[in-house]
Coordinates of C-alpha atoms and ligand atoms in Angstrom, one line a residue:
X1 CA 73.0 -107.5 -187.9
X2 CA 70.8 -106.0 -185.2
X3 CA 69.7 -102.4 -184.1
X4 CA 71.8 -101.3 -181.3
X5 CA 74.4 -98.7 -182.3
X6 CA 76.3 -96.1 -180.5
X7 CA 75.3 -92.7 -181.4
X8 CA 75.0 -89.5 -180.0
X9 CA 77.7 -90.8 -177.5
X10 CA 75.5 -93.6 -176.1
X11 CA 73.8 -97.0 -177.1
X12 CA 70.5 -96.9 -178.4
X13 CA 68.1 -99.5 -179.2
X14 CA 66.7 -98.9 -182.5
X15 CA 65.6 -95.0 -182.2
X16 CA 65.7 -95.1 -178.5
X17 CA 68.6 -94.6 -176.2
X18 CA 69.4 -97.3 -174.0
X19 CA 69.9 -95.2 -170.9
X20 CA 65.9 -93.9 -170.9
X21 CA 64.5 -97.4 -171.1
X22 CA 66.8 -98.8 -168.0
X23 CA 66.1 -95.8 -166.2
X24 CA 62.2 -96.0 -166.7
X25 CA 62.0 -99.9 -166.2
X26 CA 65.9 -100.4 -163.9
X27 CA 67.9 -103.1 -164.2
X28 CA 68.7 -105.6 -164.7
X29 CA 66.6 -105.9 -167.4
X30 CA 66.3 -107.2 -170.9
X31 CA 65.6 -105.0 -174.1
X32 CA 64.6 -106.8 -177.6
X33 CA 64.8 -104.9 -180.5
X34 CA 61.6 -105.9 -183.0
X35 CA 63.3 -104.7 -186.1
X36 CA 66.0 -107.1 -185.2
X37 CA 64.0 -109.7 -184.6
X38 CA 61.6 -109.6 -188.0
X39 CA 64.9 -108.7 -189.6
X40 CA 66.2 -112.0 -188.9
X41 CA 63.4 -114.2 -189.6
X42 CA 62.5 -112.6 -193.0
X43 CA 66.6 -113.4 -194.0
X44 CA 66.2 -117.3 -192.8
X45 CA 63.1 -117.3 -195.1
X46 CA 64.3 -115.6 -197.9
X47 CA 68.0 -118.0 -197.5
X48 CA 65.4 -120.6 -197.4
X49 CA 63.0 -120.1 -199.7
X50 CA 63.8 -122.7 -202.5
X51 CA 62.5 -125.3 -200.0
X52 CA 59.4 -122.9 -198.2
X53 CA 60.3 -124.3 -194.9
X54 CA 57.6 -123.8 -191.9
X55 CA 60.0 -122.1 -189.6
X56 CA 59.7 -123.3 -186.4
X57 CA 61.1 -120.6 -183.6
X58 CA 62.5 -122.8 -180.8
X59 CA 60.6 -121.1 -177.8
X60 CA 62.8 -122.3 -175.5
X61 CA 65.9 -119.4 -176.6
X62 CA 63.2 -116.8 -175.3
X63 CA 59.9 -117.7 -174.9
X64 CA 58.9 -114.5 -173.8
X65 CA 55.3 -113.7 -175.0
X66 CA 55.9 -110.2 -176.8
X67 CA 58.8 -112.3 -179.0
X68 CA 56.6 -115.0 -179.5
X69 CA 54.1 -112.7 -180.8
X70 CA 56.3 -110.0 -183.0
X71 CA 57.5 -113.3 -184.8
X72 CA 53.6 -115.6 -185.1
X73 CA 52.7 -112.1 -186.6
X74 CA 55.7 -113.0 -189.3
X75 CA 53.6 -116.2 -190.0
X76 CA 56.4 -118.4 -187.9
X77 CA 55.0 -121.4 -186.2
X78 CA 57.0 -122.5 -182.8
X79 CA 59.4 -125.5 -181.5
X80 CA 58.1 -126.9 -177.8
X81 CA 59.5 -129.1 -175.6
X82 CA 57.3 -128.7 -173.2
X83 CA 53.2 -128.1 -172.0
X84 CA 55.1 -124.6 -170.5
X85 CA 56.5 -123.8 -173.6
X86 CA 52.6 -124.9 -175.8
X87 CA 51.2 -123.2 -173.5
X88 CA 53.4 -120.1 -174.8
X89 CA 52.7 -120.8 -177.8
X90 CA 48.9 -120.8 -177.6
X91 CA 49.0 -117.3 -175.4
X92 CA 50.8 -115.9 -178.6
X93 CA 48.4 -117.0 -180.5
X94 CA 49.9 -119.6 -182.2
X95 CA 47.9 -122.4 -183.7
X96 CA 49.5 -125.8 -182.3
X97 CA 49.4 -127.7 -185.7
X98 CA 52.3 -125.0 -186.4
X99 CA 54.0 -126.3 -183.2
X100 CA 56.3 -129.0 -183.7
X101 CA 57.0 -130.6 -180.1
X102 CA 60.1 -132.1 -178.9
X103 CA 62.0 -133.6 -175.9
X104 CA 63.2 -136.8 -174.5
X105 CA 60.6 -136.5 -171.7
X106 CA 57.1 -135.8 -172.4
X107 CA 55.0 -136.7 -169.4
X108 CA 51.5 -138.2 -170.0
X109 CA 49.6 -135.2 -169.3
X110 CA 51.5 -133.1 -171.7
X111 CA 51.7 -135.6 -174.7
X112 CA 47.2 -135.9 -173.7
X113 CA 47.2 -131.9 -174.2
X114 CA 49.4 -131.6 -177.2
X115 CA 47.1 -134.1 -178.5
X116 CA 43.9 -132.1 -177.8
X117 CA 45.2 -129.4 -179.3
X118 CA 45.9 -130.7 -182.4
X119 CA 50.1 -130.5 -182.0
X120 CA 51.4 -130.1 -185.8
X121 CA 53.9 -133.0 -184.8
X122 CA 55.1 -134.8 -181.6
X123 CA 59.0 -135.6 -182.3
X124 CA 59.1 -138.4 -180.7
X125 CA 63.2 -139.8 -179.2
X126 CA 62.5 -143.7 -178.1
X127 CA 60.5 -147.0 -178.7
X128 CA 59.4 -146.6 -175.3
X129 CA 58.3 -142.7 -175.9
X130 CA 56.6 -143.9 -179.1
X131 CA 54.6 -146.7 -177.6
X132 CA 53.0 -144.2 -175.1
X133 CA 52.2 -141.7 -177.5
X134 CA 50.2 -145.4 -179.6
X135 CA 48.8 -145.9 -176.5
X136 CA 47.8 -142.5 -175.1
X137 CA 46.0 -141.5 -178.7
X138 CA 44.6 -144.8 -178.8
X139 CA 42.7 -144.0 -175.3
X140 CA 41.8 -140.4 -176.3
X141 CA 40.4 -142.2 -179.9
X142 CA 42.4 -139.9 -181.9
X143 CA 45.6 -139.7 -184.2
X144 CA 48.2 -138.0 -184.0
X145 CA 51.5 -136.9 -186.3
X146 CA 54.3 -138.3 -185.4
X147 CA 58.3 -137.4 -186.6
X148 CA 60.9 -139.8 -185.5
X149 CA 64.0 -137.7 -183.9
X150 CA 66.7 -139.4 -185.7
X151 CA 70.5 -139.2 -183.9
X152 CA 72.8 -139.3 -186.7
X153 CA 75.8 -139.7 -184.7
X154 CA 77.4 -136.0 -186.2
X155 CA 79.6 -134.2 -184.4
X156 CA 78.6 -130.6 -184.2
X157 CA 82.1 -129.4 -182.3
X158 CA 80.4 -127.4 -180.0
X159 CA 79.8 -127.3 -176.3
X160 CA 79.7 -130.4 -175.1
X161 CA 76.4 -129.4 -173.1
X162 CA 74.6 -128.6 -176.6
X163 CA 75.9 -131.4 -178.8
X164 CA 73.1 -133.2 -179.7
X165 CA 73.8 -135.4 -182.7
X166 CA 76.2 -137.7 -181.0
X167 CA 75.0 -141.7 -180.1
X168 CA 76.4 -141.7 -176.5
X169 CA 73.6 -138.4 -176.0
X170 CA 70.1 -138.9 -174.9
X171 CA 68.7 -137.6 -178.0
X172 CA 66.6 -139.5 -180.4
X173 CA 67.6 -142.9 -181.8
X174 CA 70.1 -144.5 -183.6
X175 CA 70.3 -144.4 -187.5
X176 CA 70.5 -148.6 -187.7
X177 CA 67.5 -148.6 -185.6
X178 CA 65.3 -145.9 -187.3
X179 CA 64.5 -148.8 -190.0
X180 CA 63.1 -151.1 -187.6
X181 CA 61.8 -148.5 -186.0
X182 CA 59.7 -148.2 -189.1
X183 CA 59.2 -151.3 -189.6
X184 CA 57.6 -151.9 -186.5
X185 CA 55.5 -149.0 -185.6
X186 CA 55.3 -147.3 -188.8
X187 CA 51.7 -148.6 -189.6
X188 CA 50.3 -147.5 -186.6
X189 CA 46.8 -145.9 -186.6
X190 CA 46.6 -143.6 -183.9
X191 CA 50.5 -142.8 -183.7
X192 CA 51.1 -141.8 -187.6
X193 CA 54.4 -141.9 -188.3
X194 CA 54.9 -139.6 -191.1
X195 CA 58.6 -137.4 -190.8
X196 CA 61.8 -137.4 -189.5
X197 CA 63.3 -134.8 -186.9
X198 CA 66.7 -134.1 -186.1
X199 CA 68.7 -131.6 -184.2
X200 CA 72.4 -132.0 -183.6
X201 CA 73.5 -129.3 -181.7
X202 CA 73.9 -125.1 -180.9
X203 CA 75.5 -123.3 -181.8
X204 CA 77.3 -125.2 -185.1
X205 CA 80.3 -123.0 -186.3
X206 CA 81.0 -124.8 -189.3
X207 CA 78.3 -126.0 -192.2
X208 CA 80.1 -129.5 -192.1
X209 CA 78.1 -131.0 -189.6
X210 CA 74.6 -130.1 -191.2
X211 CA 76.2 -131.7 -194.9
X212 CA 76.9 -134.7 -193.3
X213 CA 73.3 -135.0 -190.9
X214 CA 71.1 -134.6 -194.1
X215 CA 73.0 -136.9 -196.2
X216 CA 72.7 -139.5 -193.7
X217 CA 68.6 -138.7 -193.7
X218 CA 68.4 -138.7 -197.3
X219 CA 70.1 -142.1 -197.4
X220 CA 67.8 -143.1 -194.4
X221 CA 64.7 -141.6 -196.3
X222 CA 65.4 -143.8 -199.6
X223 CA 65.9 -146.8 -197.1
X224 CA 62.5 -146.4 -195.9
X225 CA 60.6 -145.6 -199.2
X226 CA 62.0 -149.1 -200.1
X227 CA 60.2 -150.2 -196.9
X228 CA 57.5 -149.1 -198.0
X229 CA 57.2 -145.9 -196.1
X230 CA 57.0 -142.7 -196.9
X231 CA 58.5 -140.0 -195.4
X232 CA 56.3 -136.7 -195.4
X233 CA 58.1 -134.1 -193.6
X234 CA 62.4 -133.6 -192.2
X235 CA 62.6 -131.4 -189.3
X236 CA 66.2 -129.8 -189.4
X237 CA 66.3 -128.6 -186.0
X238 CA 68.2 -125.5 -185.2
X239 CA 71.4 -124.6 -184.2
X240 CA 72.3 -121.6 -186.3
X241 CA 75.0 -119.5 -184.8
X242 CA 74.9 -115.7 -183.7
X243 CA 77.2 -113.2 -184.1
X244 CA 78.9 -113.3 -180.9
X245 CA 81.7 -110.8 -181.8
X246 CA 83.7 -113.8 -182.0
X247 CA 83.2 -114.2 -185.9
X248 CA 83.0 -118.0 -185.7
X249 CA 79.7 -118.2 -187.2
X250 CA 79.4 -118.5 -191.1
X251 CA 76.8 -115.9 -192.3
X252 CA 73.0 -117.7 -192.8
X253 CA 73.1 -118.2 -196.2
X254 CA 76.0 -120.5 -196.1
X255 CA 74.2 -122.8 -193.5
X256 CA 71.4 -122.4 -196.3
X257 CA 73.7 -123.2 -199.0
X258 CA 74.9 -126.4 -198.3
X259 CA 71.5 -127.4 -196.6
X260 CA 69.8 -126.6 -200.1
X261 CA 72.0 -128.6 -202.0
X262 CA 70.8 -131.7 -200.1
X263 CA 67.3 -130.7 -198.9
X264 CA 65.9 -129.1 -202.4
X265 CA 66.0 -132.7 -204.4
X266 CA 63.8 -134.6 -201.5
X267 CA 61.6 -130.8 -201.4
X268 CA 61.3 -131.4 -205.3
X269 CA 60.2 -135.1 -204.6
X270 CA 57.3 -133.8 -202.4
X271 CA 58.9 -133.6 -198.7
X272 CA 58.0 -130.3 -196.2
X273 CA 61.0 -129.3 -195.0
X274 CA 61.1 -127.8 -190.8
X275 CA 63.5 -125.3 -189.5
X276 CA 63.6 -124.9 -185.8
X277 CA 65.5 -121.5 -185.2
X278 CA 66.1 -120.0 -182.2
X279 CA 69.7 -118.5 -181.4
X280 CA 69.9 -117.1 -184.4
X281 CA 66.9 -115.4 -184.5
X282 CA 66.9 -113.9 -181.2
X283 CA 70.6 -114.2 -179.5
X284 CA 72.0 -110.1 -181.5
X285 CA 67.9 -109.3 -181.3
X286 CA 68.4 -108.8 -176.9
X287 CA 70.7 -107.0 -174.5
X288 CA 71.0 -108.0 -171.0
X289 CA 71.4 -103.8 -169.3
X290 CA 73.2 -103.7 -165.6
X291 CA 74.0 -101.0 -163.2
X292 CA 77.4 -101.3 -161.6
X293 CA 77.0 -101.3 -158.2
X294 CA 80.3 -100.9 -157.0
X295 CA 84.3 -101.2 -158.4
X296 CA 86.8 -103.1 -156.5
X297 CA 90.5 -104.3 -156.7
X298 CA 91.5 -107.4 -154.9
X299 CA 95.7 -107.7 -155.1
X300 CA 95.8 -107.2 -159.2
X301 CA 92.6 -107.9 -160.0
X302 CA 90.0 -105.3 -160.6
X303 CA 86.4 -106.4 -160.4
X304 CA 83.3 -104.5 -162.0
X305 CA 80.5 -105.4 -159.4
X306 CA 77.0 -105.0 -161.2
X307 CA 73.2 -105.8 -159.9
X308 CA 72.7 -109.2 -161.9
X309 CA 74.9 -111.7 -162.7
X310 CA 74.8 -115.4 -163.4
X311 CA 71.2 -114.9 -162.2
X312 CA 70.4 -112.9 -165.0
X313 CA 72.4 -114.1 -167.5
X314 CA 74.3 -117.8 -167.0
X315 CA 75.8 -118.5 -170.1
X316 CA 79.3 -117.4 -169.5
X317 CA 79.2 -119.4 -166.0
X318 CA 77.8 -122.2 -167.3
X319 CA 79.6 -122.2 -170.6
X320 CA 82.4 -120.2 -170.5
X321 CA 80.2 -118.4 -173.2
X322 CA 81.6 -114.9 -174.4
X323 CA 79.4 -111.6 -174.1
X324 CA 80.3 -108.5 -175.8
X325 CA 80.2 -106.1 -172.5
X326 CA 80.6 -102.1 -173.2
X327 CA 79.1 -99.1 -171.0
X328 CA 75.7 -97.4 -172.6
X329 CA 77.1 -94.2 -172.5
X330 CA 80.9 -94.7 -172.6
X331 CA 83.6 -91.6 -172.8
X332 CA 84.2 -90.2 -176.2
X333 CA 87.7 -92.0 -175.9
X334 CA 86.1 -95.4 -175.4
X335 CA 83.2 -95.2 -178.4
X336 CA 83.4 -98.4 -180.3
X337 CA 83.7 -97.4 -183.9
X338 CA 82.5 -101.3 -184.2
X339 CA 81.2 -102.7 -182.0
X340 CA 84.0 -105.5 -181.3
X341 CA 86.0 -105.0 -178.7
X342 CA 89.3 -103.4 -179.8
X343 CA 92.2 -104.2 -177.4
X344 CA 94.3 -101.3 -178.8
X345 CA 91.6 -98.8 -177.3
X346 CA 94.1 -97.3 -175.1
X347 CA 93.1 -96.4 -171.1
X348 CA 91.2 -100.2 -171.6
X349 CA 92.2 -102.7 -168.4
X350 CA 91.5 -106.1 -167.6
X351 CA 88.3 -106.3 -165.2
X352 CA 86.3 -109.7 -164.0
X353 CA 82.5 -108.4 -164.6
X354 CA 80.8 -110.1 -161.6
X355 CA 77.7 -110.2 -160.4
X356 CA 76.2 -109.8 -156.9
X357 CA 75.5 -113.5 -155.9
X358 CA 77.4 -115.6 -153.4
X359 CA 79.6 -117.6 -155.5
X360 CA 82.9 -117.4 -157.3
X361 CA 81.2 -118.5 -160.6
X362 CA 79.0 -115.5 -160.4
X363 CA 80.9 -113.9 -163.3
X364 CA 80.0 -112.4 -167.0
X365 CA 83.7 -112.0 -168.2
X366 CA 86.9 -112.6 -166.6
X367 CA 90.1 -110.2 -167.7
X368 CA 87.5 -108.4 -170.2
X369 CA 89.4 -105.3 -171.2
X370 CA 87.0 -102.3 -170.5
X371 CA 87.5 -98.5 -170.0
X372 CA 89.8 -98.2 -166.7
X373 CA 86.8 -95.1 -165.7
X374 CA 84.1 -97.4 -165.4
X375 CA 82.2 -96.4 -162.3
X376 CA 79.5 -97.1 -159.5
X377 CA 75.9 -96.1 -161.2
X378 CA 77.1 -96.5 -164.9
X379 CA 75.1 -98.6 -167.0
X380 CA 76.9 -101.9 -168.6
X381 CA 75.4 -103.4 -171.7
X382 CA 75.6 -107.4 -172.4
X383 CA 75.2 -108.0 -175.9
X384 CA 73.7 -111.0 -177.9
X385 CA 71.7 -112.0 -174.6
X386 CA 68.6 -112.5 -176.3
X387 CA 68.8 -116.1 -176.7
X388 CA 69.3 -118.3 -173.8
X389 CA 69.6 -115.4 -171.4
X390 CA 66.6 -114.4 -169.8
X391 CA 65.2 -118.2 -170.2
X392 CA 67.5 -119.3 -168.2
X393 CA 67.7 -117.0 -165.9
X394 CA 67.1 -118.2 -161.9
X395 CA 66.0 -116.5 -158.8
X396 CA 69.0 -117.7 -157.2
X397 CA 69.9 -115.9 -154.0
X398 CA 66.6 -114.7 -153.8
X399 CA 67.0 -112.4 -156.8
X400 CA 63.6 -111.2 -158.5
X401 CA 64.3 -111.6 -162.4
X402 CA 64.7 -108.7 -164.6
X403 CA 62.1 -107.0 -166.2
X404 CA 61.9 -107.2 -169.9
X405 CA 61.5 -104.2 -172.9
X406 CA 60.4 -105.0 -176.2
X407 CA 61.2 -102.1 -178.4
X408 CA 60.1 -100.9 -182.0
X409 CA 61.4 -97.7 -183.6
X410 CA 61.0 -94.9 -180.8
X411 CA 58.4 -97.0 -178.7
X412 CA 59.1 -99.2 -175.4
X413 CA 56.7 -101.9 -174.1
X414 CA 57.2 -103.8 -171.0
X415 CA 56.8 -107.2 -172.1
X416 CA 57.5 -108.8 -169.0
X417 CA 57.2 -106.6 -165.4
X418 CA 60.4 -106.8 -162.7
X419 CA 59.1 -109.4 -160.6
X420 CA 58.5 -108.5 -156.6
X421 CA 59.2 -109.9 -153.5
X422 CA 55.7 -111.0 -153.1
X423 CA 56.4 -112.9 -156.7
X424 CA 59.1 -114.4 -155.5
X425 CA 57.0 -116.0 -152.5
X426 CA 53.9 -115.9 -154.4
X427 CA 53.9 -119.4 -153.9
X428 CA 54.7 -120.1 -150.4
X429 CA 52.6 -117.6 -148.9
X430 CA 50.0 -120.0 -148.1
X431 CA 50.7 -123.7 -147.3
X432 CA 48.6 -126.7 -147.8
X433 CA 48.2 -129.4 -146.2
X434 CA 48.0 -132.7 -147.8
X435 CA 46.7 -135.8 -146.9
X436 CA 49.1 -138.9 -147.7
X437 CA 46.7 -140.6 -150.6
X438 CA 45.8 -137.0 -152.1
X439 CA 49.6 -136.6 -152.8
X440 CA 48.6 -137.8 -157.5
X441 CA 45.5 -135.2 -157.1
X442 CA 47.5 -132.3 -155.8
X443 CA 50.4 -133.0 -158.2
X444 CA 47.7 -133.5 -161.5
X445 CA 46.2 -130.5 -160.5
X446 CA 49.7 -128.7 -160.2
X447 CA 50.8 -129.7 -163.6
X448 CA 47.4 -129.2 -165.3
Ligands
LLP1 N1 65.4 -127.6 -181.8 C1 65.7 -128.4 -180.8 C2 65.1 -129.8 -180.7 C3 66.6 -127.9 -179.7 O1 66.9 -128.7 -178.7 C4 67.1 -126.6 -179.9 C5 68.0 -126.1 -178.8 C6 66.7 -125.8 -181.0 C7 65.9 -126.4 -181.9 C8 67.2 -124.4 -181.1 O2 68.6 -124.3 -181.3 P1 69.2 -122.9 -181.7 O3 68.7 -122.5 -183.1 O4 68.7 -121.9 -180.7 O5 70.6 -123.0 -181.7 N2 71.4 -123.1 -173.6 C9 72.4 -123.2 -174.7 C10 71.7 -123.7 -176.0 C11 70.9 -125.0 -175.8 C12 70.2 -125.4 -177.0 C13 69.2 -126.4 -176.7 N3 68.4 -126.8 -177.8 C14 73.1 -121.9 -174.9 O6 72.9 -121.0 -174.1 O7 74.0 -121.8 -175.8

């Protein structure tokens, strides 16, 4: 579901059309639909509901400020994996004992801070990780709430640069070892080791994997209550998929179906249950808007030429992800009754959708069939680039990145300005010298 439709002849964004906003703010730019968003998190609560989770949104699928806030006002807490992404979290006003933080690398300074500010839970992915955290909450005389990441060797079948749950990853530790895990550090008086986290991948097509996760934590959660320990909270993770016209994903309630089945016994014995949504939330809640620049053919091929690329938007580089691409204000010929691209529209051609940057991977389709009459100065719409998109976007080439629109019924806010020249040197403009010896001082006060 989300609220971009075609009417009137063009796209709109909920009761705005598309082409106003890119031509008040340019492009590239991103434009998030709030309806979209609150949609979606009030249906993963209400598919939930039978085991009240706290859902978690995973800030790193857009962390921008103006999501982060539509969705803390929804009473969601927030997924960090890093001081960056608290840091977010905190600016949205976000309490941090409804952040759960993750992440096979937390440096010193940031597992200190998340500390001080009273972090809901640190997941924590190793024996060494886990002794630092003893150690570093010890110094500060505090405590501190502690999930172990658990890596139940699942195969999610997805990417293999987003699959998670499998041993030979870096994620979390192995099943056989979370027991002596326990065993060892679970009385621990400053590190309190109270849950169990676990993510096993994005985005999961089927509901298999998740079955098969859980049933291995319940097991692993019985294991431990014979130990003696008693597990207080399961962190699911995310991983939901997002309708990306490629109808792989199996509609929310029936990753909530067979979750339930598992999770609402161990809710019913006492245990908070964690979801840590992010993709799903936000991926059909943002559209990435281009200009073309310029149309080309090269022997066969015909190439779209637009103002961002695999800058803006590097999923489909670095994935081989597919976007939904479609002109804002198509000809009458070429208006999607659905939105999914139909290959029997006829006057359609195969075009490579590149962008502007100075590499043969720049690309966000290759042979996408699109209206032969597309033309220098229309305006292309990427669908489902919410999540993933502008957070990983680069400056790459020198590019400023794209400005970003957060709009609600029939009013448009800029919730993140184009960025300048004088941004992208912002931090070159002056240099400092260092003196050899001062090199930890400049780089704690850098990171603090
Ligand atoms: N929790 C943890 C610990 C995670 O690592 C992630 C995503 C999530 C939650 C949220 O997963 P989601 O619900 O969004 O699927 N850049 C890739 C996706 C990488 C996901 C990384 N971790 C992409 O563009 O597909």
């Amino acid at each position: 579901m989300d609220l971009f439709t075609y009417r009137n002849g063009e796209l709109y964004v909920e009761d705005l059309p598309v082409r106003h906003v890119a031509e008040k703010v340019g492009t590239p730019c991103y434009i998030y639909s709030r309806g979209t968003l609150e949609e979606h998190y009030d249906r993963l609560v209400a598919a939930f509901a039978p085991i009240a989770p706290l859902v978690c949104y995973s800030v790193k699928s857009c962390g921008n400020l103006g999501v982060l806030r539509t969705l803390a006002a929804r009473g969601a807490g927030m997924d960090v994996v890093s001081g960056g992404e608290l840091a977010r979290a905190s600016a949205a006003g976000v309490p941090a004992s409804k952040c759960v933080y993750a992440g096979v690398g937390k440096t010193d300074a940031e597992i200190v801070a998340a500390i001080h500010a009273g972090i809901g839970l640190l997941n924590c992915e190793s024996e060494a990780e886990f002794e630092n955290i003893a150690c570093l909450a010890a110094r500060e005389g505090a405590t501190v709430r502690v999930a172990l990441r658990i890596n139940p060797d699942v195969d999610p079948k997805t990417h293999r640069y987003t699959s998670t749950g499998k041993k030979e990853t870096k994620f979390g530790v192995d099943l056989e070892r979370a027991r002596q895990f326990f065993a060892r550090y679970g009385r621990d008086r400053h590190a309190r080791l109270e849950g169990l986290h676990l993510h096993i991948g994005s985005p999961i097509y089927t509901v298999d994997p998740y079955r098969e996760a859980l049933t291995k934590t319940a097991a692993l959660v019985d294991d431990l209550a014979r130990d003696g320990f008693e597990i207080r909270s399961i962190d699911l993770g995310g991983g939901f998929g997002a309708d990306y016209e490629s109808a792989q994903s199996p509609p929310l309630k029936h990753y909530a179906d067979a979750i339930l089945e598992i999770a609402k016994p161990l809710y019913d014995r006492g245990i908070r249950f964690i979801l840590e949504p992010g993709r799903t939330i936000v991926a059909n809640a943002g559209i990435l808007v281009l200009r073309v620049l310029y149309t080309k053919t090269s022997g066969d091929k015909r190439f779209i030429i637009c103002d961002a690329g695999m800058n803006a938007l590097l999923r489909p580089s670095h994935y081989g992800s597919f976007h939904f691409i479609w002109p804002v204000a198509p000809d009458a010929a070429y208006l999607p009754s659905r939105r999914a691209l139909d290959p029997e529209i006829p006057g359609t051609v195969a075009h490579d959708v590149v962008g502007p940057l100075c590499e043969s991977g720049d690309f966000l389709a290759l042979d996408r069939m699109l209206p032969q009459n597309i033309a220098r100065g229309d305006l292309l719409a990427v669908f489902t680039a919410g999540a993933y998109g502008m957070s990983m976007a680069s400056r790459y080439n020198s590019t400023p990145l794209p400005a970003e629109v957060l709009v609600a019924g029939k009013t448009a806010e800029i919730v993140r300005a184009r960025e300048t020249y004088t941004d992208l040197m912002a931090h070159e403009l002056e240099t400092t010298p260092i003196e050899v010896g001062a090199v930890d001082a400049a780089l704690a006060e850098a990171t603090r």
